[in-house]
PDB file of C-alpha atoms in Angstrom:
ATOM      1  CA  MET A 280     -25.277  -3.032 -17.752  1.00 82.00           C
ATOM      2  CA  LEU A 281     -22.819  -5.367 -16.087  1.00 81.00           C
ATOM      3  CA  ALA A 282     -20.131  -2.609 -16.139  1.00 85.00           C
ATOM      4  CA  ASP A 283     -22.523  -0.133 -14.488  1.00 87.00           C
ATOM      5  CA  LEU A 284     -23.350  -2.571 -11.775  1.00 86.00           C
ATOM      6  CA  ARG A 285     -19.710  -3.316 -11.060  1.00 83.00           C
ATOM      7  CA  GLN A 286     -18.852   0.319 -11.026  1.00 83.00           C
ATOM      8  CA  SER A 287     -21.733   1.227  -8.589  1.00 83.00           C
ATOM      9  CA  VAL A 288     -20.703  -1.680  -6.289  1.00 80.00           C
ATOM     10  CA  SER A 289     -17.108  -0.451  -6.445  1.00 77.00           C
ATOM     11  CA  ASP A 290     -18.162   3.112  -5.623  1.00 77.00           C
ATOM     12  CA  TRP A 291     -20.276   1.748  -2.758  1.00 77.00           C
ATOM     13  CA  ILE A 292     -17.433  -0.274  -1.275  1.00 74.00           C
ATOM     14  CA  PHE A 293     -14.600   2.176  -1.609  1.00 72.00           C
ATOM     15  CA  ARG A 294     -16.679   5.393  -1.308  1.00 71.00           C
ATOM     16  CA  ALA A 295     -13.991   7.254  -3.133  1.00 65.00           C
ATOM     17  CA  THR A 296     -15.129  10.707  -4.359  1.00 66.00           C
ATOM     18  CA  VAL A 297     -12.000  12.644  -5.014  1.00 72.00           C
ATOM     19  CA  PRO A 298      -8.338  11.708  -4.964  1.00 76.00           C
ATOM     20  CA  GLU A 299      -6.922  11.948  -1.547  1.00 79.00           C
ATOM     21  CA  ALA A 300      -3.881  14.053  -0.559  1.00 85.00           C
ATOM     22  CA  PRO A 301      -0.930  12.058   0.620  1.00 87.00           C
ATOM     23  CA  PRO A 302      -0.444  10.241   3.015  1.00 89.00           C
ATOM     24  CA  VAL A 303      -3.089   7.745   2.588  1.00 87.00           C
ATOM     25  CA  THR A 304      -3.809   5.861   5.855  1.00 88.00           C
ATOM     26  CA  LEU A 305      -5.140   2.386   5.728  1.00 89.00           C
ATOM     27  CA  VAL A 306      -8.184   2.370   8.032  1.00 87.00           C
ATOM     28  CA  GLN A 307     -10.493  -0.513   8.815  1.00 85.00           C
ATOM     29  CA  ARG A 308     -12.653   0.056   5.689  1.00 82.00           C
ATOM     30  CA  ARG A 309      -9.644  -0.134   3.400  1.00 85.00           C
ATOM     31  CA  ILE A 310      -8.394  -3.563   4.366  1.00 90.00           C
ATOM     32  CA  PHE A 311      -9.761  -6.466   2.524  1.00 88.00           C
ATOM     33  CA  ILE A 312      -8.456 -10.038   3.258  1.00 91.00           C
ATOM     34  CA  LEU A 313      -9.670 -12.164   0.307  1.00 91.00           C
ATOM     35  CA  PRO A 314      -9.029 -15.874   0.006  1.00 92.00           C
ATOM     36  CA  THR A 315      -6.756 -17.385  -2.512  1.00 95.00           C
ATOM     37  CA  ARG A 316      -7.017 -20.722  -4.174  1.00 97.00           C
ATOM     38  CA  HIS A 317      -5.058 -22.338  -1.494  1.00 97.00           C
ATOM     39  CA  GLY A 318      -7.578 -20.705   0.967  1.00 96.00           C
ATOM     40  CA  TYR A 319     -10.519 -22.208  -0.738  1.00 97.00           C
ATOM     41  CA  VAL A 320      -8.830 -25.664  -0.727  1.00 98.00           C
ATOM     42  CA  PHE A 321      -8.091 -25.316   3.001  1.00 98.00           C
ATOM     43  CA  ALA A 322     -11.753 -24.365   3.742  1.00 98.00           C
ATOM     44  CA  LEU A 323     -12.865 -27.444   1.736  1.00 98.00           C
ATOM     45  CA  VAL A 324     -10.413 -29.634   3.784  1.00 98.00           C
ATOM     46  CA  LEU A 325     -11.902 -28.232   6.931  1.00 98.00           C
ATOM     47  CA  VAL A 326     -15.411 -28.965   5.771  1.00 98.00           C
ATOM     48  CA  VAL A 327     -14.390 -32.519   5.005  1.00 98.00           C
ATOM     49  CA  LEU A 328     -12.741 -32.952   8.324  1.00 98.00           C
ATOM     50  CA  LEU A 329     -15.842 -31.627  10.097  1.00 98.00           C
ATOM     51  CA  LEU A 330     -18.221 -34.044   8.065  1.00 98.00           C
ATOM     52  CA  ALA A 331     -15.782 -37.035   8.845  1.00 97.00           C
ATOM     53  CA  SER A 332     -15.647 -36.068  12.481  1.00 98.00           C
ATOM     54  CA  ILE A 333     -19.489 -35.856  12.698  1.00 97.00           C
ATOM     55  CA  ASN A 334     -19.949 -39.034  10.687  1.00 97.00           C
ATOM     56  CA  TYR A 335     -17.431 -41.165  12.915  1.00 97.00           C
ATOM     57  CA  SER A 336     -18.026 -39.203  16.123  1.00 96.00           C
ATOM     58  CA  LEU A 337     -14.178 -38.414  16.459  1.00 96.00           C
ATOM     59  CA  SER A 338     -13.540 -36.221  19.310  1.00 97.00           C
ATOM     60  CA  LEU A 339      -9.905 -35.630  18.241  1.00 97.00           C
ATOM     61  CA  GLY A 340     -11.228 -34.848  14.802  1.00 97.00           C
ATOM     62  CA  PHE A 341     -13.379 -32.087  16.160  1.00 98.00           C
ATOM     63  CA  VAL A 342     -10.487 -30.744  18.250  1.00 98.00           C
ATOM     64  CA  LEU A 343      -8.265 -30.719  15.046  1.00 98.00           C
ATOM     65  CA  THR A 344     -10.978 -29.099  12.949  1.00 98.00           C
ATOM     66  CA  PHE A 345     -11.767 -26.354  15.290  1.00 98.00           C
ATOM     67  CA  LEU A 346      -8.165 -25.758  16.159  1.00 98.00           C
ATOM     68  CA  LEU A 347      -7.322 -25.243  12.463  1.00 98.00           C
ATOM     69  CA  ALA A 348     -10.251 -22.971  11.989  1.00 98.00           C
ATOM     70  CA  SER A 349      -9.456 -20.849  14.945  1.00 98.00           C
ATOM     71  CA  MET A 350      -5.820 -20.571  13.775  1.00 98.00           C
ATOM     72  CA  VAL A 351      -7.239 -19.137  10.451  1.00 97.00           C
ATOM     73  CA  GLY A 352      -9.272 -16.632  12.385  1.00 96.00           C
ATOM     74  CA  VAL A 353      -6.248 -15.520  14.485  1.00 97.00           C
ATOM     75  CA  ALA A 354      -3.951 -15.283  11.432  1.00 96.00           C
ATOM     76  CA  MET A 355      -6.495 -13.077   9.694  1.00 95.00           C
ATOM     77  CA  LEU A 356      -6.813 -10.909  12.860  1.00 95.00           C
ATOM     78  CA  HIS A 357      -2.976 -10.517  12.945  1.00 94.00           C
ATOM     79  CA  THR A 358      -2.846  -9.792   9.244  1.00 93.00           C
ATOM     80  CA  TRP A 359      -5.350  -6.913   9.688  1.00 92.00           C
ATOM     81  CA  ARG A 360      -3.633  -5.556  12.740  1.00 90.00           C
ATOM     82  CA  ASN A 361      -0.267  -5.460  10.804  1.00 88.00           C
ATOM     83  CA  LEU A 362      -1.896  -3.509   7.990  1.00 90.00           C
ATOM     84  CA  ALA A 363      -4.079  -1.215   9.949  1.00 89.00           C
ATOM     85  CA  HIS A 364      -2.982   2.413  10.341  1.00 88.00           C
ATOM     86  CA  LEU A 365       0.012   2.134   7.742  1.00 89.00           C
ATOM     87  CA  LYS A 366       0.600   5.432   5.941  1.00 90.00           C
ATOM     88  CA  LEU A 367       1.361   5.314   2.211  1.00 89.00           C
ATOM     89  CA  ARG A 368       3.027   8.128   0.436  1.00 89.00           C
ATOM     90  CA  PRO A 369       3.919   8.315  -3.251  1.00 89.00           C
ATOM     91  CA  GLY A 370       7.673   8.491  -3.995  1.00 84.00           C
ATOM     92  CA  ARG A 371       9.649   9.815  -6.874  1.00 84.00           C
ATOM     93  CA  CYS A 372       8.935   8.702 -10.402  1.00 86.00           C
ATOM     94  CA  ASP A 373      11.739   9.240 -13.031  1.00 88.00           C
ATOM     95  CA  PRO A 374      10.394  10.298 -16.431  1.00 91.00           C
ATOM     96  CA  VAL A 375      10.283   7.611 -18.987  1.00 92.00           C
ATOM     97  CA  PHE A 376       9.506   7.437 -22.793  1.00 94.00           C
ATOM     98  CA  ALA A 377       6.446   5.479 -24.115  1.00 93.00           C
ATOM     99  CA  GLY A 378       7.133   1.735 -23.951  1.00 92.00           C
ATOM    100  CA  GLU A 379       9.781   1.914 -21.254  1.00 91.00           C
ATOM    101  CA  THR A 380       9.181   0.544 -17.852  1.00 91.00           C
ATOM    102  CA  ALA A 381       8.227   3.062 -15.252  1.00 89.00           C
ATOM    103  CA  TYR A 382       9.269   2.634 -11.644  1.00 88.00           C
ATOM    104  CA  PHE A 383       7.057   4.151  -8.913  1.00 87.00           C
ATOM    105  CA  GLY A 384       8.369   4.548  -5.375  1.00 88.00           C
ATOM    106  CA  VAL A 385       6.041   4.112  -2.419  1.00 87.00           C
ATOM    107  CA  THR A 386       7.055   5.013   1.028  1.00 87.00           C
ATOM    108  CA  ILE A 387       5.307   3.003   3.882  1.00 87.00           C
ATOM    109  CA  GLU A 388       5.272   4.439   7.423  1.00 86.00           C
ATOM    110  CA  THR A 389       4.227   2.341  10.464  1.00 84.00           C
ATOM    111  CA  PRO A 390       2.200   3.902  13.324  1.00 75.00           C
ATOM    112  CA  SER A 391       3.930   5.397  16.358  1.00 63.00           C
ATOM    113  CA  LEU A 392       3.699   2.120  18.204  1.00 57.00           C
ATOM    114  CA  THR A 393       6.839   0.922  16.444  1.00 53.00           C
ATOM    115  CA  HIS A 394       8.609   4.194  16.726  1.00 59.00           C
ATOM    116  CA  GLY A 395       7.772   5.443  13.314  1.00 56.00           C
ATOM    117  CA  ARG A 396       9.765   3.254  11.194  1.00 63.00           C
ATOM    118  CA  THR A 397       9.770   3.988   7.493  1.00 62.00           C
ATOM    119  CA  TRP A 398      10.356   1.708   4.439  1.00 64.00           C
ATOM    120  CA  THR A 399      10.656   2.728   0.828  1.00 61.00           C
ATOM    121  CA  SER A 400       9.476   0.298  -1.821  1.00 61.00           C
ATOM    122  CA  ILE A 401      10.056   0.552  -5.603  1.00 60.00           C
ATOM    123  CA  SER A 402       7.343  -1.165  -7.618  1.00 57.00           C
ATOM    124  CA  ARG A 403       7.075  -1.800 -11.323  1.00 56.00           C
TER     125      ARG A 403
END
C-alpha cells in the first residue's frame, strides 16, 4: 500500500512515461532544491532569532533575521539559475564483469549564454 502510494506520487511529480532520448535538458520542473540537516538547523536558528527579536523588540535583530532569510532566498534562486537549461548526455561505459566497479561518463553542456562550454564527468 505504502509502496503504491510512493510510486504514484513519484509518477505525478516526475511525469516520466518513457525514457527520453539524449540530451536530457534540466527544465524548471526537474530541479528540486531540498534542505539538508544544516538547512533545517539554519531555519530553526532563524525562527529563534525572530522569536527573540519579537520578544525583546530588537530592531537590529529583525534586520539580521530578515537579511539572513533573504540571503537564503537569493542563494536558492542563483542555484536554480545555474542548474536551469543544462543538457546532460550519457558518455561511454566500458564493459565490466559482475562485482567490478562500473564507471559511467556524463557530459554536461551549458546553455549558449556561456558560449556552449562542455564538461565531462566520470561517476561511480
